[in-house]
Short mmCIF file of C-alpha atoms in Angstrom, two decimals:
data_model
loop_
_atom_site.label_atom_id
_atom_site.label_comp_id
_atom_site.label_asym_id
_atom_site.label_seq_id
_atom_site.Cartn_x
_atom_site.Cartn_y
_atom_site.Cartn_z
CA MET V 1 -14.58 -18.05 -10.26
CA THR V 2 -13.89 -14.66 -8.44
CA LYS V 3 -11.64 -12.49 -6.05
CA GLN V 4 -13.21 -10.80 -3.36
CA PRO V 5 -11.52 -7.17 -3.27
CA PHE V 6 -10.68 -6.14 0.46
CA VAL V 7 -12.79 -3.05 -0.02
CA THR V 8 -16.06 -2.84 -0.55
CA ASN V 9 -18.08 -0.74 -2.76
CA GLU V 10 -19.82 1.34 -0.29
CA ALA V 11 -16.44 2.43 1.39
CA LEU V 12 -14.82 2.90 -2.20
CA LYS V 13 -17.52 5.42 -3.22
CA GLU V 14 -16.54 7.54 -0.27
CA ILE V 15 -12.91 6.99 -0.56
CA VAL V 16 -13.33 8.34 -4.38
CA LYS V 17 -14.77 11.31 -3.10
CA GLN V 18 -11.48 12.49 -1.84
CA TYR V 19 -9.32 10.99 -4.03
CA PRO V 20 -9.60 11.14 -7.71
CA THR V 21 -8.59 7.97 -9.76
CA PRO V 22 -6.67 6.50 -10.36
CA PHE V 23 -4.85 5.58 -7.40
CA HIS V 24 -3.42 2.47 -5.40
CA LEU V 25 -5.16 1.59 -2.26
CA TYR V 26 -3.49 -0.37 0.21
CA ASP V 27 -5.16 -3.02 3.13
CA GLU V 28 -3.28 -2.06 6.53
CA LYS V 29 -5.28 -4.96 7.90
CA GLY V 30 -4.49 -7.73 5.68
CA ILE V 31 -0.35 -6.66 5.60
CA ARG V 32 -0.21 -6.99 9.39
CA GLU V 33 -1.86 -10.23 9.34
CA ASN V 34 0.17 -11.83 6.87
CA VAL V 35 3.33 -10.43 8.30
CA LYS V 36 2.68 -11.99 11.37
CA ALA V 37 1.60 -15.19 9.71
CA LEU V 38 5.15 -15.28 8.17
CA LYS V 39 7.16 -14.71 11.39
CA GLU V 40 4.96 -17.33 12.87
CA ALA V 41 5.90 -19.73 10.01
CA PHE V 42 9.49 -19.38 11.04
CA SER V 43 9.53 -18.56 14.73
CA TRP V 44 11.49 -22.11 15.05
CA ASN V 45 14.77 -20.28 13.78
CA LEU V 46 15.99 -18.31 16.38
CA GLY V 47 17.97 -15.94 14.04
CA TYR V 48 15.33 -15.61 11.10
CA LYS V 49 14.57 -12.00 9.65
CA GLU V 50 12.23 -10.89 6.84
CA TYR V 51 14.14 -8.47 4.78
CA PHE V 52 11.54 -7.01 2.95
CA ALA V 53 12.43 -6.33 -0.87
CA VAL V 54 12.18 -2.66 -0.96
CA LYS V 55 11.86 -2.72 -5.08
CA ALA V 56 8.45 -4.27 -4.83
CA THR V 57 6.80 -1.20 -3.07
CA PRO V 58 9.19 1.46 -2.10
CA ASN V 59 6.96 3.41 0.29
CA PRO V 60 8.08 4.51 3.53
CA TYR V 61 4.67 4.22 5.03
CA LEU V 62 3.91 0.89 4.29
CA ILE V 63 7.66 -0.30 5.06
CA GLN V 64 7.21 1.16 8.58
CA ILE V 65 4.24 -0.87 9.24
CA LEU V 66 6.35 -4.05 8.51
CA ARG V 67 9.20 -2.59 10.35
CA GLU V 68 6.91 -2.88 13.60
CA TYR V 69 7.23 -6.53 13.01
CA GLY V 70 11.35 -6.54 13.05
CA CYS V 71 11.57 -6.32 9.11
CA GLY V 72 14.50 -5.40 7.69
CA CYS V 73 15.12 -3.86 4.00
CA ASP V 74 16.34 -5.55 1.17
CA CYS V 75 18.17 -2.95 -1.23
CA SER V 76 19.39 -2.76 -4.73
CA SER V 77 20.13 0.47 -5.45
CA TYR V 78 21.70 3.89 -3.72
CA THR V 79 17.65 5.47 -3.95
CA GLU V 80 16.53 2.19 -1.83
CA LEU V 81 19.36 2.60 0.45
CA LEU V 82 18.26 6.07 1.52
CA LEU V 83 15.02 5.29 1.89
CA SER V 84 15.71 2.76 4.24
CA GLN V 85 18.01 4.76 6.18
CA SER V 86 15.04 7.28 6.46
CA VAL V 87 12.55 4.53 8.12
CA GLY V 88 15.36 3.75 10.59
CA ALA V 89 16.71 1.20 8.95
CA LEU V 90 20.43 0.60 9.20
CA GLY V 91 23.24 -1.78 10.20
CA ARG V 92 22.28 -5.18 9.85
CA ASP V 93 18.65 -4.27 9.22
CA ILE V 94 19.87 -3.56 5.71
CA MET V 95 20.83 -6.67 3.18
CA PHE V 96 22.37 -5.01 0.12
CA SER V 97 21.75 -7.18 -3.17
CA SER V 98 22.70 -5.59 -6.60
CA ASN V 99 24.47 -6.34 -9.99
CA ASP V 100 26.93 -4.23 -12.23
CA THR V 101 26.70 -2.15 -8.75
CA PRO V 102 28.32 1.52 -9.25
CA ALA V 103 31.14 2.17 -6.74
CA GLU V 104 29.11 4.89 -4.78
CA GLU V 105 26.34 2.31 -3.93
CA PHE V 106 28.92 -0.18 -2.35
CA ALA V 107 30.15 2.82 -0.28
CA LEU V 108 27.02 3.93 0.75
CA ALA V 109 26.03 0.60 1.94
CA HIS V 110 29.16 0.15 3.67
CA ALA V 111 28.63 3.58 5.54
CA LEU V 112 25.27 1.99 6.68
CA GLY V 113 26.70 -0.86 7.89
CA ALA V 114 24.49 -3.14 5.21
CA ILE V 115 25.26 -6.52 4.97
CA ILE V 116 26.89 -6.39 1.40
CA ASN V 117 25.82 -9.49 -0.58
CA LEU V 118 28.01 -9.98 -3.68
CA ASP V 119 26.73 -10.98 -7.08
CA ASP V 120 29.87 -11.68 -8.92
CA ILE V 121 33.46 -12.89 -8.08
CA THR V 122 35.09 -9.71 -9.56
CA HIS V 123 33.28 -7.83 -7.10
CA ILE V 124 35.67 -8.81 -4.25
CA ASP V 125 38.26 -6.39 -5.74
CA PHE V 126 35.90 -3.85 -6.76
CA LEU V 127 34.29 -3.88 -3.16
CA GLU V 128 37.65 -3.77 -1.69
CA LYS V 129 39.26 -0.81 -3.93
CA THR V 130 36.03 1.00 -3.31
CA ILE V 131 35.57 1.14 0.41
CA GLY V 132 39.48 -0.10 1.30
CA GLU V 133 38.55 -2.93 2.80
CA ILE V 134 36.48 -6.40 3.19
CA PRO V 135 33.68 -6.25 5.54
CA LYS V 136 33.51 -8.39 8.62
CA THR V 137 30.51 -9.82 7.57
CA ILE V 138 29.90 -10.43 3.92
CA SER V 139 27.35 -12.45 1.71
CA CYS V 140 27.36 -14.10 -1.86
CA ARG V 141 24.70 -14.87 -4.19
CA TYR V 142 25.01 -18.12 -5.69
CA ASN V 143 23.66 -19.61 -8.84
CA PRO V 144 23.97 -23.25 -9.80
CA GLY V 145 22.99 -23.02 -13.15
CA GLY V 146 20.51 -25.42 -15.30
CA LEU V 147 17.31 -25.52 -14.89
CA PHE V 148 15.36 -25.74 -11.47
CA LYS V 149 12.98 -28.33 -10.84
CA ILE V 150 10.42 -29.69 -8.44
CA SER V 151 9.75 -33.07 -9.18
CA ASN V 152 9.21 -33.26 -13.08
CA SER V 153 8.13 -29.34 -12.99
CA ILE V 154 10.46 -26.83 -14.40
CA MET V 155 10.15 -23.89 -12.10
CA ASP V 156 12.69 -21.44 -13.66
CA ASN V 157 16.17 -21.53 -15.57
CA PRO V 158 18.92 -19.82 -13.16
CA GLY V 159 21.42 -21.09 -16.15
CA ASP V 160 19.97 -18.40 -18.06
CA ALA V 161 20.15 -15.51 -15.30
CA LYS V 162 22.50 -12.82 -15.07
CA TYR V 163 22.56 -13.09 -11.21
CA GLY V 164 25.15 -14.82 -8.97
CA MET V 165 28.01 -17.34 -8.89
CA THR V 166 28.69 -20.60 -10.09
CA THR V 167 29.40 -23.41 -7.53
CA GLU V 168 33.05 -23.16 -8.08
CA GLN V 169 33.46 -19.40 -8.12
CA MET V 170 31.42 -19.58 -4.73
CA PHE V 171 34.06 -21.74 -3.12
CA GLU V 172 37.02 -19.85 -4.52
CA ALA V 173 35.18 -16.63 -3.25
CA PHE V 174 34.96 -17.96 0.06
CA ARG V 175 38.58 -18.81 0.27
CA ILE V 176 39.24 -15.29 -0.89
CA LEU V 177 37.49 -13.46 1.22
CA LYS V 178 38.09 -15.16 4.24
CA GLU V 179 42.00 -14.43 3.38
CA LYS V 180 41.02 -10.84 3.31
CA GLY V 181 39.73 -10.68 6.81
CA ALA V 182 35.90 -11.80 6.27
CA GLU V 183 34.78 -13.88 9.59
CA GLU V 184 31.06 -14.05 8.81
CA PHE V 185 29.32 -15.50 5.58
CA GLY V 186 26.06 -15.79 4.46
CA ILE V 187 24.61 -17.58 1.28
CA HIS V 188 21.89 -16.30 -1.01
CA ALA V 189 20.17 -17.33 -3.94
CA PHE V 190 16.97 -16.78 -6.07
CA LEU V 191 16.01 -19.66 -8.05
CA ALA V 192 12.61 -18.94 -9.34
CA SER V 193 10.51 -16.04 -9.81
CA ASN V 194 6.61 -15.75 -8.35
CA THR V 195 6.07 -19.67 -7.48
CA VAL V 196 2.49 -20.94 -6.31
CA THR V 197 3.82 -23.77 -4.75
CA ASN V 198 4.44 -25.07 -1.15
CA GLU V 199 7.55 -26.87 -2.29
CA TYR V 200 9.66 -24.41 -3.44
CA TYR V 201 11.28 -22.64 -0.74
CA PRO V 202 12.00 -26.43 1.32
CA ALA V 203 13.72 -27.61 -2.36
CA LEU V 204 15.64 -24.11 -2.63
CA ALA V 205 16.42 -24.59 1.02
CA LYS V 206 17.95 -28.12 0.38
CA VAL V 207 20.47 -26.81 -2.46
CA LEU V 208 21.54 -23.99 -0.46
CA PHE V 209 21.90 -26.45 3.00
CA GLU V 210 23.91 -28.72 1.03
CA VAL V 211 26.31 -26.03 -0.52
CA ALA V 212 26.50 -24.13 3.10
CA VAL V 213 27.78 -27.63 4.66
CA LYS V 214 30.08 -28.42 1.58
CA LEU V 215 31.88 -24.46 1.73
CA GLN V 216 31.93 -24.59 5.46
CA LYS V 217 33.87 -27.71 5.78
CA GLU V 218 35.98 -27.03 2.71
CA THR V 219 36.83 -23.41 3.31
CA GLY V 220 36.69 -23.22 7.12
CA ALA V 221 34.34 -20.23 6.14
CA ASN V 222 31.83 -19.58 9.44
CA ILE V 223 28.51 -19.45 7.71
CA ARG V 224 26.09 -17.56 10.06
CA PHE V 225 23.13 -16.98 7.62
CA ILE V 226 21.32 -18.52 4.61
CA ASN V 227 19.20 -16.06 2.62
CA LEU V 228 16.18 -17.55 0.82
CA SER V 229 15.73 -14.44 -0.98
CA GLY V 230 12.10 -14.33 -2.68
CA GLY V 231 10.37 -16.17 -5.10
CA ILE V 232 7.14 -17.21 -2.88
CA GLY V 233 4.34 -15.70 -5.36
CA ILE V 234 0.73 -15.08 -5.21
CA PRO V 235 -2.61 -16.26 -7.10
CA TYR V 236 -3.29 -13.71 -9.40
CA LYS V 237 -5.76 -16.27 -11.05
CA PRO V 238 -8.85 -16.84 -9.19
CA ASP V 239 -8.83 -20.24 -9.50
CA GLN V 240 -5.11 -20.76 -8.24
CA THR V 241 -4.60 -21.87 -4.56
CA PRO V 242 -2.54 -19.61 -2.26
CA ASN V 243 0.66 -20.71 -0.78
CA ASP V 244 0.34 -21.60 2.67
CA ILE V 245 3.22 -20.06 4.61
CA ARG V 246 3.15 -22.34 7.54
CA VAL V 247 3.38 -25.16 5.19
CA ILE V 248 6.18 -23.62 3.79
CA GLY V 249 8.16 -22.74 6.90
CA GLU V 250 7.60 -26.30 8.48
CA GLY V 251 8.94 -27.60 4.84
CA VAL V 252 11.99 -25.46 5.33
CA ARG V 253 12.59 -26.58 9.07
CA LYS V 254 12.70 -30.08 8.25
CA VAL V 255 15.15 -29.52 5.49
CA TYR V 256 17.45 -27.77 8.32
CA GLU V 257 17.00 -30.57 10.74
CA GLU V 258 18.00 -33.02 7.88
CA VAL V 259 21.00 -31.18 6.56
CA LEU V 260 22.38 -28.36 8.45
CA VAL V 261 21.81 -29.49 12.51
CA PRO V 262 23.56 -33.13 11.79
CA ALA V 263 26.83 -31.08 10.22
CA GLY V 264 26.74 -28.71 13.34
CA MET V 265 25.37 -25.63 11.75
CA GLY V 266 21.97 -25.82 13.82
CA ASP V 267 22.44 -22.21 14.59
CA VAL V 268 22.46 -20.77 11.06
CA ALA V 269 20.12 -18.09 10.86
CA ILE V 270 17.31 -18.14 8.03
CA TYR V 271 16.75 -14.95 6.17
CA THR V 272 13.78 -13.97 3.52
CA GLU V 273 13.43 -11.09 1.07
CA LEU V 274 9.81 -11.17 0.34
CA GLY V 275 8.00 -8.46 -1.72
CA ARG V 276 5.23 -10.01 -3.84
CA PHE V 277 3.89 -11.98 -1.08
CA MET V 278 4.28 -9.51 1.42
CA LEU V 279 2.23 -6.76 0.03
CA GLY V 280 1.02 -8.24 -3.43
CA PRO V 281 -2.42 -9.04 -2.32
CA TYR V 282 -2.99 -6.03 -0.03
CA GLY V 283 -2.70 -3.42 -3.02
CA CYS V 284 -5.39 -2.68 -5.79
CA LEU V 285 -5.23 -0.06 -8.67
CA VAL V 286 -8.66 1.59 -8.54
CA THR V 287 -9.80 3.34 -11.71
CA LYS V 288 -12.87 4.52 -13.60
CA ALA V 289 -14.46 3.51 -16.98
CA VAL V 290 -14.59 6.52 -19.20
CA HIS V 291 -14.91 5.34 -22.78
CA GLU V 292 -16.46 2.56 -24.62
CA LYS V 293 -15.53 1.90 -27.90
CA HIS V 294 -17.10 -0.40 -30.62
CA THR V 295 -15.16 -1.38 -33.34
CA HIS V 296 -13.76 -4.79 -34.25
CA LYS V 297 -13.84 -5.42 -30.86
CA GLU V 298 -15.33 -4.07 -27.67
CA TYR V 299 -13.28 -2.02 -25.52
CA ILE V 300 -13.54 -0.32 -22.13
CA GLY V 301 -11.17 2.40 -21.53
CA VAL V 302 -10.48 3.39 -17.90
CA ASP V 303 -8.55 6.25 -16.59
CA ALA V 304 -5.04 4.07 -15.44
CA CYS V 305 -3.04 3.30 -18.10
CA ALA V 306 0.07 1.02 -18.17
CA ALA V 307 1.93 3.99 -16.15
CA ASN V 308 -0.04 3.08 -13.44
CA LEU V 309 0.40 -0.54 -13.53
CA MET V 310 3.02 -1.88 -16.36
CA ARG V 311 2.84 -5.49 -15.59
CA PRO V 312 -0.06 -6.55 -17.78
CA ALA V 313 1.74 -4.76 -20.81
CA MET V 314 5.38 -5.86 -20.13
CA TYR V 315 4.78 -9.53 -18.95
CA GLY V 316 0.92 -10.17 -20.54
CA ALA V 317 0.60 -10.46 -16.89
CA TYR V 318 -2.90 -11.35 -15.30
CA HIS V 319 -4.60 -9.43 -13.01
CA HIS V 320 -8.16 -9.70 -11.60
CA ILE V 321 -10.80 -7.16 -12.25
CA THR V 322 -13.77 -6.48 -10.18
CA VAL V 323 -16.33 -4.21 -11.21
CA MET V 324 -17.50 -2.54 -8.26
CA GLY V 325 -21.11 -3.01 -7.13
CA LYS V 326 -21.59 -5.57 -10.07
CA GLU V 327 -19.93 -8.53 -8.18
CA ASN V 328 -23.06 -10.64 -8.42
CA GLU V 329 -23.86 -10.14 -11.87
CA PRO V 330 -23.25 -12.37 -14.43
CA CYS V 331 -19.66 -11.81 -16.69
CA ASP V 332 -21.53 -12.08 -20.00
CA HIS V 333 -19.80 -9.33 -21.69
CA MET V 334 -16.15 -9.82 -23.47
CA TYR V 335 -13.82 -6.66 -23.36
CA ASP V 336 -10.67 -5.26 -23.81
CA VAL V 337 -9.75 -3.16 -20.51
CA THR V 338 -7.58 -0.31 -21.60
CA GLY V 339 -5.43 2.78 -20.75
CA SER V 340 -4.71 5.77 -22.78
CA LEU V 341 -1.02 5.38 -23.73
CA CYS V 342 -0.34 5.62 -27.44
CA GLU V 343 0.77 1.80 -27.35
CA ASN V 344 -1.35 -1.31 -28.28
CA ASN V 345 -0.36 -3.09 -25.29
CA ASP V 346 -1.54 -0.59 -22.91
CA LYS V 347 -4.40 -3.23 -21.92
CA PHE V 348 -5.30 -4.69 -18.39
CA ALA V 349 -7.28 -7.24 -19.91
CA ILE V 350 -7.84 -9.10 -23.64
CA ASP V 351 -10.66 -10.75 -24.30
CA ARG V 352 -11.99 -10.54 -20.63
CA MET V 353 -15.30 -11.77 -19.57
CA LEU V 354 -17.03 -8.91 -17.07
CA PRO V 355 -20.14 -7.84 -16.34
CA LYS V 356 -21.65 -5.09 -18.41
CA ILE V 357 -19.98 -1.81 -17.91
CA ASP V 358 -21.17 1.49 -17.81
CA MET V 359 -19.55 4.95 -17.75
CA GLY V 360 -18.10 5.97 -14.51
CA ASP V 361 -18.41 2.55 -13.31
CA LEU V 362 -15.42 1.89 -10.85
CA LEU V 363 -12.95 -1.07 -11.53
CA VAL V 364 -10.79 -2.79 -9.02
CA ILE V 365 -7.78 -4.56 -10.36
CA HIS V 366 -6.37 -6.78 -8.10
CA ASP V 367 -3.11 -7.67 -6.66
CA THR V 368 -1.38 -4.48 -7.11
CA GLY V 369 0.32 -3.97 -3.98
CA ALA V 370 3.65 -5.27 -4.99
CA HIS V 371 5.54 -4.35 -8.43
CA GLY V 372 2.40 -2.00 -9.03
CA PHE V 373 3.23 1.36 -8.46
CA SER V 374 6.64 0.98 -8.20
CA MET V 375 7.33 -0.07 -11.89
CA GLY V 376 5.56 3.36 -12.92
CA TYR V 377 7.09 5.37 -15.24
CA ASN V 378 6.15 8.57 -17.32
CA TYR V 379 5.94 7.91 -21.02
CA ASN V 380 3.16 10.15 -22.86
CA GLY V 381 3.80 12.35 -20.24
CA ARG V 382 1.56 10.43 -17.93
CA LEU V 383 1.57 10.85 -14.05
CA ARG V 384 2.12 8.36 -11.33
CA SER V 385 -1.18 7.89 -9.27
CA ALA V 386 -1.88 8.62 -5.47
CA GLU V 387 -1.14 5.85 -2.85
CA VAL V 388 -3.56 5.58 -0.50
CA LEU V 389 -3.65 3.06 2.65
CA LEU V 390 -7.22 1.98 4.16
CA LYS V 391 -6.58 1.64 7.77
CA GLU V 392 -7.74 -1.07 9.89
CA ASP V 393 -9.99 1.36 11.30
CA GLY V 394 -11.90 1.97 7.89
CA SER V 395 -10.31 5.67 7.61
CA THR V 396 -7.75 6.29 4.96
CA GLN V 397 -4.46 7.68 5.04
CA LEU V 398 -2.78 10.00 1.38
CA ILE V 399 0.64 8.24 1.77
CA ARG V 400 1.91 9.77 -1.74
CA ARG V 401 0.29 12.35 -3.15
CA ALA V 402 -0.12 12.05 -7.22
CA GLU V 403 2.24 13.46 -9.16
CA THR V 404 1.35 16.84 -11.14
CA PRO V 405 2.88 18.37 -14.08
CA MET V 406 5.21 20.42 -12.28
CA ASP V 407 6.91 17.20 -11.04
CA TYR V 408 7.19 16.01 -14.66
CA PHE V 409 8.71 18.98 -15.39
CA ALA V 410 10.74 19.58 -12.28
CA THR V 411 14.17 18.50 -14.00
CA PHE V 412 14.03 21.42 -16.35
CA ASP V 413 14.38 23.95 -13.42
CA GLN V 414 18.02 24.93 -14.66
CA PHE V 415 16.66 26.01 -17.86
CA PRO V 416 15.03 29.13 -18.96
CA VAL V 417 12.11 27.01 -20.58
CA TYR V 418 10.91 26.15 -16.75
CA GLU V 419 9.33 29.61 -16.33
CA GLU V 420 7.35 29.04 -19.08
CA LEU V 421 6.25 25.42 -18.47
CA LYS V 422 5.46 26.70 -14.96
CA LYS V 423 3.16 29.62 -16.27
CA ASN V 424 1.35 27.53 -18.75
CA THR V 425 0.83 24.56 -16.20
CA GLU V 426 -0.70 27.19 -13.80
CA GLU V 427 -2.71 28.38 -16.36
CA ALA V 428 -4.07 25.05 -17.37
CA GLU V 429 -4.62 23.94 -13.76
CA ARG V 430 -6.99 27.37 -13.16
CA ARG V 431 -9.02 26.68 -16.43
CA PHE V 432 -9.37 22.87 -16.61
CA GLY V 433 -8.07 21.03 -13.30
CA GLY V 434 -11.45 21.33 -11.51
CA MET V 435 -12.65 18.86 -14.48
CA LYS V 436 -10.81 15.77 -12.74
CA GLN V 437 -13.45 15.65 -9.90
CA GLU V 438 -16.27 15.73 -11.86
#
């Protein structure tokens, strides 16, 4: 089985004339269609709101597209808060969920009016000392522990996760927060990652809805929203069946009607914090074959590396690869597709059956729209690539330029060596910079 790229070979050949490989390419049309489907799936809940997980793809141009459909921002750091503020997300448009949180991050979140989601019961005192009060609206992150199962399948192991409060701590935290002046409460949980099943969200919702009913009954807390967080995954492998967001939304609605409505909580808002589901399939890493090696194995070296896409090296994650222009040719060659880092795990594919690859062939590495560019780094002095938006009308827009050596050296600007670095960089660029385009 195979995956169909969202860009044609003919269009990509034109795009690479303007933007040298490697670069991340995003599909505006797909993004818009997906966010509209999500809103429709949860339209039964009047208070529904999606808080896009900024960590997945921290690009203001892409976030602004989601903002057009009423999405807020799920932030977990000082920098993500600033990014969200810059695209107009303020107040209840921000959900701030972090862990081991520094004081300055709580302070900025509060100043922006964000909904703060506490990861631990000890953070109640820490927050109060930091900002001088407990906000009127507050949320707590729940971790029931143990294994999270759907039917007989183990989805994940919350009991081994560092996030959230125990059941007992949730009840104690709500009582303490209520005594300290909190008036509106929320519950948040993330119990499994990248699930490719329509059953995950309804199962998670049942856990949280039942806890919410008990919390409101026993503590008197006014619960206004329940945040199902992320966890809805995407089919990285071509033989996987994609999630159906409308089926998922209907499944959550049924549990809502079964648990919350009879308890008199039929006005509770449902929030989500999706990242991978929102943008993952609508981004790809475009790279070029630049070397081939025939030793104990057959290797294809490309001009991207793990600095551009860490997931295969970090997790052994599968990302499908299309050799552009050879989509219909037989996959009768076995390759390791590798990058240039001095690390043996810098491989986008191992023992992958692909068409015969020739030097200069363009490769599309699928499903990098979330946790792709954002997990990039500069090991070996490798530079982060550009990000390009393929617009609905077929035109392109550069939404982040590629890093330059001077970006890499920028934090030396207070030291004498900076001028030498700058001079050497300018000389190298004058002599060799044009070779990239060839």
